[in-house]
């Protein structure tokens, strides 16, 4: 099945810094979502972005489907950005409806 | 609509007991998914319903697990004869169609003691 690899696994920043999180996937996709998991475990939707570029405030994302990767940019980071960021993809192959998640990037933003 | 709702939020049970979780999806969504997440890992797919039909099951879904969506609205996930390895966060998601955005509930955190 499709493999999803996220990097880096851990990231520590000072408040105000910018960061880039990467998601590589092994096959063509028809779905790609970025989530932020809060300390209580809920997955918060950031972007639905199977291709192209989107921006929402300090966050933006780009997916280059032909090269099988997606990037999540966080600018002017805040302590509330801390948490785990997940990329999840749906494969075009095999007809499965499931989303396959990476292992996440744990972001810590220090004041 | 307030989003996907899961109950209970937390459940502590003794090994060998049966537990049942409930998921209420976003009302206009006909697709409902169950995932399991263990510490330090991303969520893993368990099963998927389109309306009341269970169309896909993961190999993770052992015969002690059963899921239903009897009227195509809410869903239940039952674990029989719980084991310590079943301790995890169980997440439910829903969406309108395959190539649309999925939304997750708050999850049910199960602890088997």
Coordinates of C-alpha atoms in Angstrom, one line a residue:
Chain A
X1 CA 0.0 0.0 0.0
X2 CA 0.9 3.7 -0.1
X3 CA 3.6 4.9 2.2
X4 CA 3.7 8.3 3.9
X5 CA 6.8 9.8 5.3
X6 CA 6.9 13.0 7.3
X7 CA 9.9 15.1 8.2
X8 CA 11.3 16.2 10.4
X9 CA 9.9 14.0 13.2
X10 CA 10.6 16.7 15.8
X11 CA 11.0 20.4 15.5
X12 CA 11.8 23.0 18.2
X13 CA 11.4 26.7 17.4
X14 CA 11.5 30.0 19.1
X15 CA 8.3 32.0 18.9
X16 CA 8.3 34.1 15.8
X17 CA 10.4 31.7 13.7
X18 CA 9.2 30.2 10.4
X19 CA 9.1 26.4 9.6
X20 CA 8.5 24.0 6.8
X21 CA 7.1 20.5 7.3
X22 CA 7.4 17.9 4.6
X23 CA 5.2 15.0 3.5
X24 CA 6.4 12.5 0.9
X25 CA 4.2 9.8 -0.4
X26 CA 4.9 6.7 -2.5
X27 CA 2.1 6.7 -5.0
X28 CA -0.4 8.9 -6.8
X29 CA -3.1 10.3 -4.6
X30 CA -6.6 11.6 -4.9
X31 CA -6.7 13.0 -1.3
X32 CA -4.3 14.9 0.8
X33 CA -5.0 16.6 4.1
X34 CA -2.9 18.3 6.8
X35 CA -4.1 18.1 10.4
X36 CA -3.0 19.6 13.7
X37 CA -3.6 17.3 16.7
X38 CA -4.3 19.2 19.8
X39 CA -3.2 18.1 23.3
X40 CA -6.6 16.5 23.9
X41 CA -6.1 14.3 20.8
X42 CA -8.5 16.0 18.4
X43 CA -7.5 16.3 14.8
X44 CA -8.0 19.8 13.6
X45 CA -8.3 20.3 9.8
X46 CA -5.7 22.6 8.3
X47 CA -5.9 22.0 4.6
X48 CA -7.5 19.7 2.1
X49 CA -4.9 20.0 -0.7
X50 CA -4.5 17.0 -3.2
X51 CA -2.8 19.5 -5.5
X52 CA -1.9 23.2 -5.7
X53 CA -1.3 25.8 -3.1
X54 CA -3.5 27.2 -0.4
X55 CA -3.1 29.8 2.3
X56 CA -4.9 30.4 5.6
X57 CA -3.5 33.2 7.7
X58 CA 0.0 32.3 8.9
X59 CA -0.3 28.8 7.4
X60 CA 0.1 27.8 3.8
X61 CA 0.5 24.4 2.0
X62 CA 1.7 23.3 -1.4
X63 CA 1.2 19.8 -2.9
X64 CA 3.2 18.8 -6.0
X65 CA 1.3 15.6 -6.8
X66 CA 3.5 14.7 -9.8
X67 CA 6.6 14.7 -7.6
X68 CA 4.7 13.1 -4.7
X69 CA 5.2 15.6 -1.9
X70 CA 3.5 18.2 0.1
X71 CA 4.8 21.0 2.2
X72 CA 3.2 22.9 5.2
X73 CA 4.6 26.3 5.9
X74 CA 4.1 28.0 9.3
X75 CA 5.2 31.6 9.5
X76 CA 5.7 33.7 12.7
X77 CA 5.1 30.7 14.9
X78 CA 3.2 31.0 18.2
X79 CA 3.3 28.8 21.2
X80 CA -0.3 27.8 20.4
X81 CA 1.1 26.2 17.2
X82 CA 2.7 23.5 19.3
X83 CA 1.5 20.0 18.8
X84 CA 1.7 17.2 16.3
X85 CA 1.1 17.8 12.6
X86 CA -0.1 14.9 10.4
X87 CA -0.3 14.5 6.7
X88 CA -2.8 12.0 5.5
X89 CA -3.3 10.7 1.9
X90 CA -5.8 8.7 -0.1
X91 CA -4.4 6.5 -2.8
X92 CA -5.7 6.5 -6.4
X93 CA -4.9 2.8 -6.6
X94 CA -7.0 -0.1 -5.5
X95 CA -10.2 1.7 -4.8
X96 CA -9.7 2.0 -1.1
X97 CA -11.3 4.9 0.7
X98 CA -9.0 5.0 3.6
X99 CA -6.7 7.8 4.5
X100 CA -3.1 6.7 5.3
X101 CA -1.3 8.9 7.9
X102 CA 2.3 9.6 8.4
X103 CA 3.9 9.4 11.8
X104 CA 3.6 13.1 12.2
X105 CA 5.9 16.0 13.1
X106 CA 6.0 17.1 16.7
X107 CA 6.4 20.9 16.8
X108 CA 7.4 22.7 20.0
X109 CA 7.3 26.5 20.0
X110 CA 9.1 28.1 22.9
X111 CA 8.2 31.6 24.2
Chain B
X1 CA -24.3 21.1 13.0
X2 CA -21.5 20.9 15.5
X3 CA -19.3 18.4 13.7
X4 CA -18.5 14.7 14.3
X5 CA -19.4 13.7 17.9
X6 CA -18.0 10.7 19.8
X7 CA -19.0 9.2 23.1
X8 CA -17.7 8.5 25.6
X9 CA -14.6 10.7 25.6
X10 CA -12.8 8.4 28.0
X11 CA -13.3 4.8 28.9
X12 CA -11.5 2.7 31.5
X13 CA -12.3 -1.0 31.5
X14 CA -11.0 -4.2 32.9
X15 CA -9.3 -6.7 30.7
X16 CA -11.9 -9.2 29.4
X17 CA -14.8 -6.7 29.5
X18 CA -16.8 -5.6 26.4
X19 CA -16.9 -1.9 25.4
X20 CA -18.9 0.0 22.9
X21 CA -18.2 3.4 21.4
X22 CA -20.6 5.7 19.5
X23 CA -20.0 8.1 16.6
X24 CA -22.4 10.6 15.3
X25 CA -21.2 12.0 11.9
X26 CA -21.9 15.3 10.3
X27 CA -25.5 14.9 9.2
X28 CA -25.2 15.2 5.5
X29 CA -22.1 12.9 5.3
X30 CA -22.9 9.4 4.0
X31 CA -19.3 8.1 4.6
X32 CA -18.1 7.2 8.1
X33 CA -14.7 5.9 9.1
X34 CA -13.1 4.4 12.2
X35 CA -9.4 4.8 13.0
X36 CA -7.2 3.8 15.9
X37 CA -4.3 5.7 17.2
X38 CA -1.6 4.5 19.6
X39 CA 0.9 6.6 21.4
X40 CA 3.5 8.2 19.1
X41 CA 1.8 6.9 15.9
X42 CA -0.5 8.3 13.3
X43 CA -4.1 7.1 13.1
X44 CA -4.6 3.7 11.4
X45 CA -7.7 2.8 9.4
X46 CA -10.0 0.2 10.9
X47 CA -13.2 0.3 8.8
X48 CA -15.5 2.4 6.5
X49 CA -19.2 2.6 5.9
X50 CA -21.1 4.1 3.0
X51 CA -24.6 4.7 4.4
X52 CA -25.4 1.5 6.3
X53 CA -23.0 -0.8 4.2
X54 CA -19.7 -1.7 5.7
X55 CA -17.5 -1.6 2.6
X56 CA -14.0 -1.9 3.8
X57 CA -12.2 -3.5 6.8
X58 CA -8.6 -3.4 7.8
X59 CA -6.7 -6.5 8.9
X60 CA -6.3 -4.6 12.2
X61 CA -10.0 -5.3 12.8
X62 CA -9.8 -8.7 14.5
X63 CA -12.8 -10.9 15.2
X64 CA -13.2 -9.2 18.6
X65 CA -14.1 -6.0 16.9
X66 CA -17.4 -5.3 15.3
X67 CA -18.8 -2.1 13.8
X68 CA -22.3 -1.2 12.8
X69 CA -24.2 1.7 11.2
X70 CA -27.7 0.4 11.3
X71 CA -29.6 3.3 9.7
X72 CA -26.8 5.0 7.9
X73 CA -26.6 7.7 10.5
X74 CA -24.6 7.0 13.8
X75 CA -22.2 4.1 14.1
X76 CA -21.0 1.9 17.0
X77 CA -17.7 0.2 17.5
X78 CA -17.7 -2.7 19.9
X79 CA -14.7 -4.5 21.3
X80 CA -15.3 -7.8 23.0
X81 CA -13.0 -9.4 25.5
X82 CA -10.8 -6.4 25.7
X83 CA -7.0 -6.8 25.9
X84 CA -4.4 -4.4 27.2
X85 CA -3.2 -4.0 23.6
X86 CA -6.6 -2.5 22.7
X87 CA -5.7 0.6 24.8
X88 CA -5.7 3.5 22.3
X89 CA -7.5 6.5 21.0
X90 CA -10.4 5.5 18.7
X91 CA -11.2 8.2 16.2
X92 CA -14.3 8.5 13.9
X93 CA -14.4 10.6 10.8
X94 CA -17.0 11.4 8.2
X95 CA -17.2 13.0 4.7
X96 CA -19.6 13.5 1.9
X97 CA -17.7 11.8 -0.9
X98 CA -14.4 10.1 -1.6
X99 CA -12.6 13.1 -2.9
X100 CA -13.7 15.5 -0.2
X101 CA -12.4 16.7 3.1
X102 CA -12.7 14.3 6.0
X103 CA -13.6 15.6 9.5
X104 CA -12.7 13.9 12.7
X105 CA -14.4 13.7 16.1
X106 CA -12.7 14.3 19.4
X107 CA -12.0 10.6 19.8
X108 CA -12.6 8.0 22.6
X109 CA -9.6 7.2 24.7
X110 CA -9.7 3.6 25.9
X111 CA -7.6 2.3 28.7
X112 CA -7.7 -1.4 29.5
X113 CA -6.4 -2.3 33.0

